[in-house]
Coordinates of C-alpha atoms and ligand atoms in Angstrom, one line a residue:
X105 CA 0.0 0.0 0.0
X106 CA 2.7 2.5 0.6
X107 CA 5.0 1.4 -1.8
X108 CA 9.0 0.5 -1.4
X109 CA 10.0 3.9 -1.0
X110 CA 7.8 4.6 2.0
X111 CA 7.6 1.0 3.4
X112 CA 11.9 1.2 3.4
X113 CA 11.5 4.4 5.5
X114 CA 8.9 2.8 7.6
X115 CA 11.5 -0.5 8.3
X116 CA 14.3 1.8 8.8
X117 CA 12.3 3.4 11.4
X118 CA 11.2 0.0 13.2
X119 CA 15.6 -0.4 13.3
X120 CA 16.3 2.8 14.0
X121 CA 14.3 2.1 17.1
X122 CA 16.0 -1.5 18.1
X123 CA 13.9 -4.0 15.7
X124 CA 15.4 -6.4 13.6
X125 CA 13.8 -6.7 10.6
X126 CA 13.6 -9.2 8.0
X127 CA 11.9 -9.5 4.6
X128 CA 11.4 -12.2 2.0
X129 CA 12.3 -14.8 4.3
X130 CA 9.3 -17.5 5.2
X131 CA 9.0 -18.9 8.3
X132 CA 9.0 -22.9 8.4
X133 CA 7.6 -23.8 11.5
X134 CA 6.9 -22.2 15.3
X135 CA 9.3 -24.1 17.9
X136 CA 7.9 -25.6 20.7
X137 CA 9.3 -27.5 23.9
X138 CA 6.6 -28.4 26.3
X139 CA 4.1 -26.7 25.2
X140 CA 5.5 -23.6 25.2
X141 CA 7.0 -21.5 22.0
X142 CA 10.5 -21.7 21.7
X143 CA 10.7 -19.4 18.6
X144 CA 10.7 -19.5 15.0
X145 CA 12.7 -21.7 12.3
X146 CA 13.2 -20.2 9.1
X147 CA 13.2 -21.3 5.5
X148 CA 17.1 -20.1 5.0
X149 CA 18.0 -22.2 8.4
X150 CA 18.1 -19.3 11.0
X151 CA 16.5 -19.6 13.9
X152 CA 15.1 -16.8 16.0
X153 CA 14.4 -17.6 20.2
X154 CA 11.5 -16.2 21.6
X155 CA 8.6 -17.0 23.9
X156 CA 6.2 -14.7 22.4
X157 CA 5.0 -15.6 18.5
X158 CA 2.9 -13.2 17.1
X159 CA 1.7 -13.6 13.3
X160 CA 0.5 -10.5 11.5
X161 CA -0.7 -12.0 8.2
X162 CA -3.8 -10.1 7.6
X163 CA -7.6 -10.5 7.8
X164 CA -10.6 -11.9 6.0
X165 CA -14.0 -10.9 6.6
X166 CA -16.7 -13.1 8.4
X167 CA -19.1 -12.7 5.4
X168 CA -20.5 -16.4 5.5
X169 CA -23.7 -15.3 7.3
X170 CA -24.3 -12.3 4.6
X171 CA -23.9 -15.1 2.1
X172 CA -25.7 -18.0 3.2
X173 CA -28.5 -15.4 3.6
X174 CA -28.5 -14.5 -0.1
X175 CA -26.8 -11.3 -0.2
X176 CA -24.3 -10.6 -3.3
X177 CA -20.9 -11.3 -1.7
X178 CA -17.1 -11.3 -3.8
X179 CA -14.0 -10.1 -1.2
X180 CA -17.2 -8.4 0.9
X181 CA -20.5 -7.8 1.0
X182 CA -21.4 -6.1 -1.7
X183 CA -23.3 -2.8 -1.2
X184 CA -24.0 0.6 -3.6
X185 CA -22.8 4.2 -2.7
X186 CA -25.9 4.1 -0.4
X187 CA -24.6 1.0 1.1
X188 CA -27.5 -1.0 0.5
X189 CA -26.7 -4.6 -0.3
X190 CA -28.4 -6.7 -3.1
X191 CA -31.4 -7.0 -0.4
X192 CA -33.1 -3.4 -0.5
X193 CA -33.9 -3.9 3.3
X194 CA -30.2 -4.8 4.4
X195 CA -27.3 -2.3 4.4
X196 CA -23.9 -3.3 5.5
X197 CA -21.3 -1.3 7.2
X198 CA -17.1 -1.4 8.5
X199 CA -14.9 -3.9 7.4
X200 CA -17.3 -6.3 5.7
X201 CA -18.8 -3.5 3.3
X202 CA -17.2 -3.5 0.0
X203 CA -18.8 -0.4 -1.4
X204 CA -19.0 1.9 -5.0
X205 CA -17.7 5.1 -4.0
X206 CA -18.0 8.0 -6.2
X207 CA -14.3 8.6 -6.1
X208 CA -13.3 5.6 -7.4
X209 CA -14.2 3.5 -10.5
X210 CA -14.5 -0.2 -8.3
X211 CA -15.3 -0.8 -6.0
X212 CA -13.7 0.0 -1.8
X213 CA -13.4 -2.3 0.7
X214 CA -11.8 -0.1 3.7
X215 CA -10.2 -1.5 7.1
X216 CA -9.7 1.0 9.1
X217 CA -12.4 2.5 12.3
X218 CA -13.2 5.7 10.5
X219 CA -15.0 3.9 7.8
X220 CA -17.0 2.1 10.6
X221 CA -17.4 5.3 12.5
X222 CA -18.9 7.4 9.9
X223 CA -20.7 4.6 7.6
X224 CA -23.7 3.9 9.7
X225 CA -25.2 7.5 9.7
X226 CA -25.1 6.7 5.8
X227 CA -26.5 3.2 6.1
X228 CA -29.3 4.5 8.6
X229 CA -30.7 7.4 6.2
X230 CA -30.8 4.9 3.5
X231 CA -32.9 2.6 5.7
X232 CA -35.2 5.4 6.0
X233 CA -35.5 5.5 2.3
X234 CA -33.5 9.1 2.6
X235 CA -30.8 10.0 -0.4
X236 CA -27.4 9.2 0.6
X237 CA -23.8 8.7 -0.4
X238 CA -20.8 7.5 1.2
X239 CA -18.6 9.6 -0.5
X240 CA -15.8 10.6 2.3
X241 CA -12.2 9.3 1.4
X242 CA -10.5 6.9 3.3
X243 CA -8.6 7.6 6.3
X244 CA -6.5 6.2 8.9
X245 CA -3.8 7.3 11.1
X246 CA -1.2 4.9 12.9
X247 CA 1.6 6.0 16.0
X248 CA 4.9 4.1 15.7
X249 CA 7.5 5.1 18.7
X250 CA 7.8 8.8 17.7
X251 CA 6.2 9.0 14.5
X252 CA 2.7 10.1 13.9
X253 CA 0.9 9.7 10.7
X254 CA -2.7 10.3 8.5
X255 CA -3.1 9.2 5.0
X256 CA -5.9 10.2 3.0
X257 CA -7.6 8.4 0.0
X258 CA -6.5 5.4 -2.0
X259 CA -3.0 5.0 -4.2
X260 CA -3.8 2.7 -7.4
X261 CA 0.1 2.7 -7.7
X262 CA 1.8 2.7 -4.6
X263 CA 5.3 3.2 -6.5
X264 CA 3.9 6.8 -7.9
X265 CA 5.3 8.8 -4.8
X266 CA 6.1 12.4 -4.6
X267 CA 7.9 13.2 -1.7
X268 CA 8.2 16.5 0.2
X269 CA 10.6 16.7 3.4
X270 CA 13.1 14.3 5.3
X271 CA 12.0 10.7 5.2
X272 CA 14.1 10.2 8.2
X273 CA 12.0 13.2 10.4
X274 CA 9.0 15.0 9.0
X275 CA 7.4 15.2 5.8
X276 CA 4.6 14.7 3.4
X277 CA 4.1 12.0 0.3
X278 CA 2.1 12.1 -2.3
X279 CA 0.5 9.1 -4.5
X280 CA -0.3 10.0 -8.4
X281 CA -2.0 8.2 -11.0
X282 CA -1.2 8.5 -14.8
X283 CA -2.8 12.0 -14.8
X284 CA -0.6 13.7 -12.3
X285 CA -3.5 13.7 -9.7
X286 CA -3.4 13.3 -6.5
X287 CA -4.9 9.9 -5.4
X288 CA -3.5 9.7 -1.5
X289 CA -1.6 11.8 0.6
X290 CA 0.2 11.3 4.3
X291 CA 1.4 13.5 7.0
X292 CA 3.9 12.1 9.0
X293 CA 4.8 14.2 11.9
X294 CA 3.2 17.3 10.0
X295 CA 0.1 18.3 11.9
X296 CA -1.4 21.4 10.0
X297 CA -1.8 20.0 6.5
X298 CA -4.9 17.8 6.8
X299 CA -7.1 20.6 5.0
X300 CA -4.9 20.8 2.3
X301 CA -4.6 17.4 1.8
X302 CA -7.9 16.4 2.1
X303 CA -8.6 19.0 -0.9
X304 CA -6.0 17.7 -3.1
X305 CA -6.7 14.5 -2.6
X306 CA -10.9 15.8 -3.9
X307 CA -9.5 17.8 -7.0
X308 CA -9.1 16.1 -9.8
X309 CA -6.6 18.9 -10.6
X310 CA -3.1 17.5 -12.0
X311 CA -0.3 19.0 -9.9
X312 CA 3.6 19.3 -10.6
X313 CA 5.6 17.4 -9.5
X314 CA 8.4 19.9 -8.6
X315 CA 6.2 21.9 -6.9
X316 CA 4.4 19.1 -5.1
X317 CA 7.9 18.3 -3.4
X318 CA 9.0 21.7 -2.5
X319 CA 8.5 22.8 0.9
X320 CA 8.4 26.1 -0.1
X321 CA 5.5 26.2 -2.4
X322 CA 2.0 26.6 -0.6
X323 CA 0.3 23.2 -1.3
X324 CA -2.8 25.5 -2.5
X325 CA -0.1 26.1 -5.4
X326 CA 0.7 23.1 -7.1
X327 CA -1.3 22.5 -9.5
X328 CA 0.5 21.9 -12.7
X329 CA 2.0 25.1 -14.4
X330 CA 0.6 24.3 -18.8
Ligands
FAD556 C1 -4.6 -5.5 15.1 C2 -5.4 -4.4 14.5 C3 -5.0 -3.1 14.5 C4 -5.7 -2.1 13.8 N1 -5.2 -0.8 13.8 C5 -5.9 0.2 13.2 C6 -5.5 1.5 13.2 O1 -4.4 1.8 13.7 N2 -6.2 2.5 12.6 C7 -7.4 2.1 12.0 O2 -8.0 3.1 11.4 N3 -7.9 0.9 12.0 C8 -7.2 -0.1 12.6 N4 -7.7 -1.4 12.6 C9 -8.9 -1.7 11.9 C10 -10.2 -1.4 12.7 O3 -10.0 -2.1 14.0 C11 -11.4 -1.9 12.0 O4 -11.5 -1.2 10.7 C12 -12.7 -1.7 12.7 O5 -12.7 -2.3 14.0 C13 -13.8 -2.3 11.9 O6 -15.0 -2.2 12.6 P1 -16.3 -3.1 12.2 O7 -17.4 -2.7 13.2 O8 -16.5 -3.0 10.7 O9 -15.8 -4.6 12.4 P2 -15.3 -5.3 13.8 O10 -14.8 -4.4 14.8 O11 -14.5 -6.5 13.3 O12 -16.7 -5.9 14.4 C14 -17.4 -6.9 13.7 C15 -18.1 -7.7 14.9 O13 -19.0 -8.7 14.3 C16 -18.9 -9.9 15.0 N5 -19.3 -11.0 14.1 C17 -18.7 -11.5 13.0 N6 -19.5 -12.5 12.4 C18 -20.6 -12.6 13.2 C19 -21.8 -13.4 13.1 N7 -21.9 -14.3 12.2 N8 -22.7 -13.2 14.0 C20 -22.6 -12.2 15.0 N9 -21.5 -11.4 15.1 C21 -20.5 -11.6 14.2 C22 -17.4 -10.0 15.3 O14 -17.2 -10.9 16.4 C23 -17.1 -8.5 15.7 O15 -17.4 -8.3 17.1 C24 -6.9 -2.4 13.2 C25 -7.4 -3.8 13.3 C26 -6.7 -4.7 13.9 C27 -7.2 -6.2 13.9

């Protein structure tokens, strides 16, 4: 999602901080002596000790009761930009939801608590058989030892990075499509640029690159100089 450029600053980060990281290695089996984890064997022979195994290898959604009851189901349940799934009295919501949204052309499927934080005021006027849209961008924010960060919206090409700042202290990134638009944007230790972000982010404006990564151009001021 945030691309090699980003997700090397993000590792060197994690070691900066005391963590050994490894990549591209699998892990063979958890060793165990009496019950108890002893660590973990990996495929190129190392082994690492520890008595705490934790596996981070991502989440599915519980959809089986969405689809034994009928509802149009692929990676989620599917719903329209009103949130309403294939059953017009049955509107799904959070993690499960994969939804059209105006902004893009497939359709979302968002995990992160803001989407299940402001969805269900959507879901609830649609119940009422009110117009609505779920048209806010995604969002999330994440703390890691003394970083802080927001991203905004969703990169279609997570290599297509424009960065502004130090990737090593503060500073901004920028994900573009084909255009020069701005798809996504993050704020890492930067804590007054959310309103400008959020409005490149809606403007279907191409910007310059140049400009995009110089900190002294007013982000209001990027858009592309033809
Ligand atoms: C380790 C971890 C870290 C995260 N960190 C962040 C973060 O930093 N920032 C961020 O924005 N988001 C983060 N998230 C994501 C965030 O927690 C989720 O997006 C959010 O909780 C989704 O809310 P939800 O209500 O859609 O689903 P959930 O919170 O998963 O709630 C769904 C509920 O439905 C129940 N359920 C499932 N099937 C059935 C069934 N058949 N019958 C009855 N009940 C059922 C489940 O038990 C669960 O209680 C993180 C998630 C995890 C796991």
């Amino acid at each position: 999602m945030l691309g090699s450029r980003i997700g090397a600053a993000f590792g060197d980060l994690h070691r900066r901080n005391g963590v050994e990281v490894r990549t591209g290695i699998a892990v063979s089996q958890v060793t165990v002596r009496e019950g108890h984890a002893t660590g973990v064997q990996l495929a190129d022979g190392a082994h690492v000790p520890g008595d705490l195994v934790l596996f981070g290898i991502g989440a599915v959604p519980n959809i089986e009761l969405a689809r034994d009851a009928g509802l149009a189901t692929d990676r989620g349940v599917l719903v329209d930009a009103a949130l309403q799934t294939s059953h017009p009295d049955i509107v799904a919501v959070g993690d499960i939801a994969e939804a059209e949204h105006p902004a893009f052309e497939r359709r979302v499927r968002v995990e992160h608590w803001a989407n299940a934080q402001n969805q269900p005021a959507i879901a609830a006027r649609t119940l009422l058989g009110k117009e609505a849209v779920y048209d806010r961008q995604p969002y999330f924010f994440t703390d890691q030892f003394d970083l802080g960060m927001e991203y905004r919206g969703l990169a279609s090409d997570p290599e297509n990075v424009v960065v502004r700042g130090d990737l090593a202290g503060e500073y901004l990134a920028f994900w573009l499509d084909d255009g020069d638009r701005v798809e996504a944007a993050m704020n890492v230790n930067i804590w007054d640029a959310g309103d400008d972000l959020t409005a490149l982010v809606a403007s279907s404006t191409p910007v310059d690159r140049s400009r995009l990564a110089d900190p002294e151009i007013p982000l209001a001021e990027v858009g592309a100089q033809r």
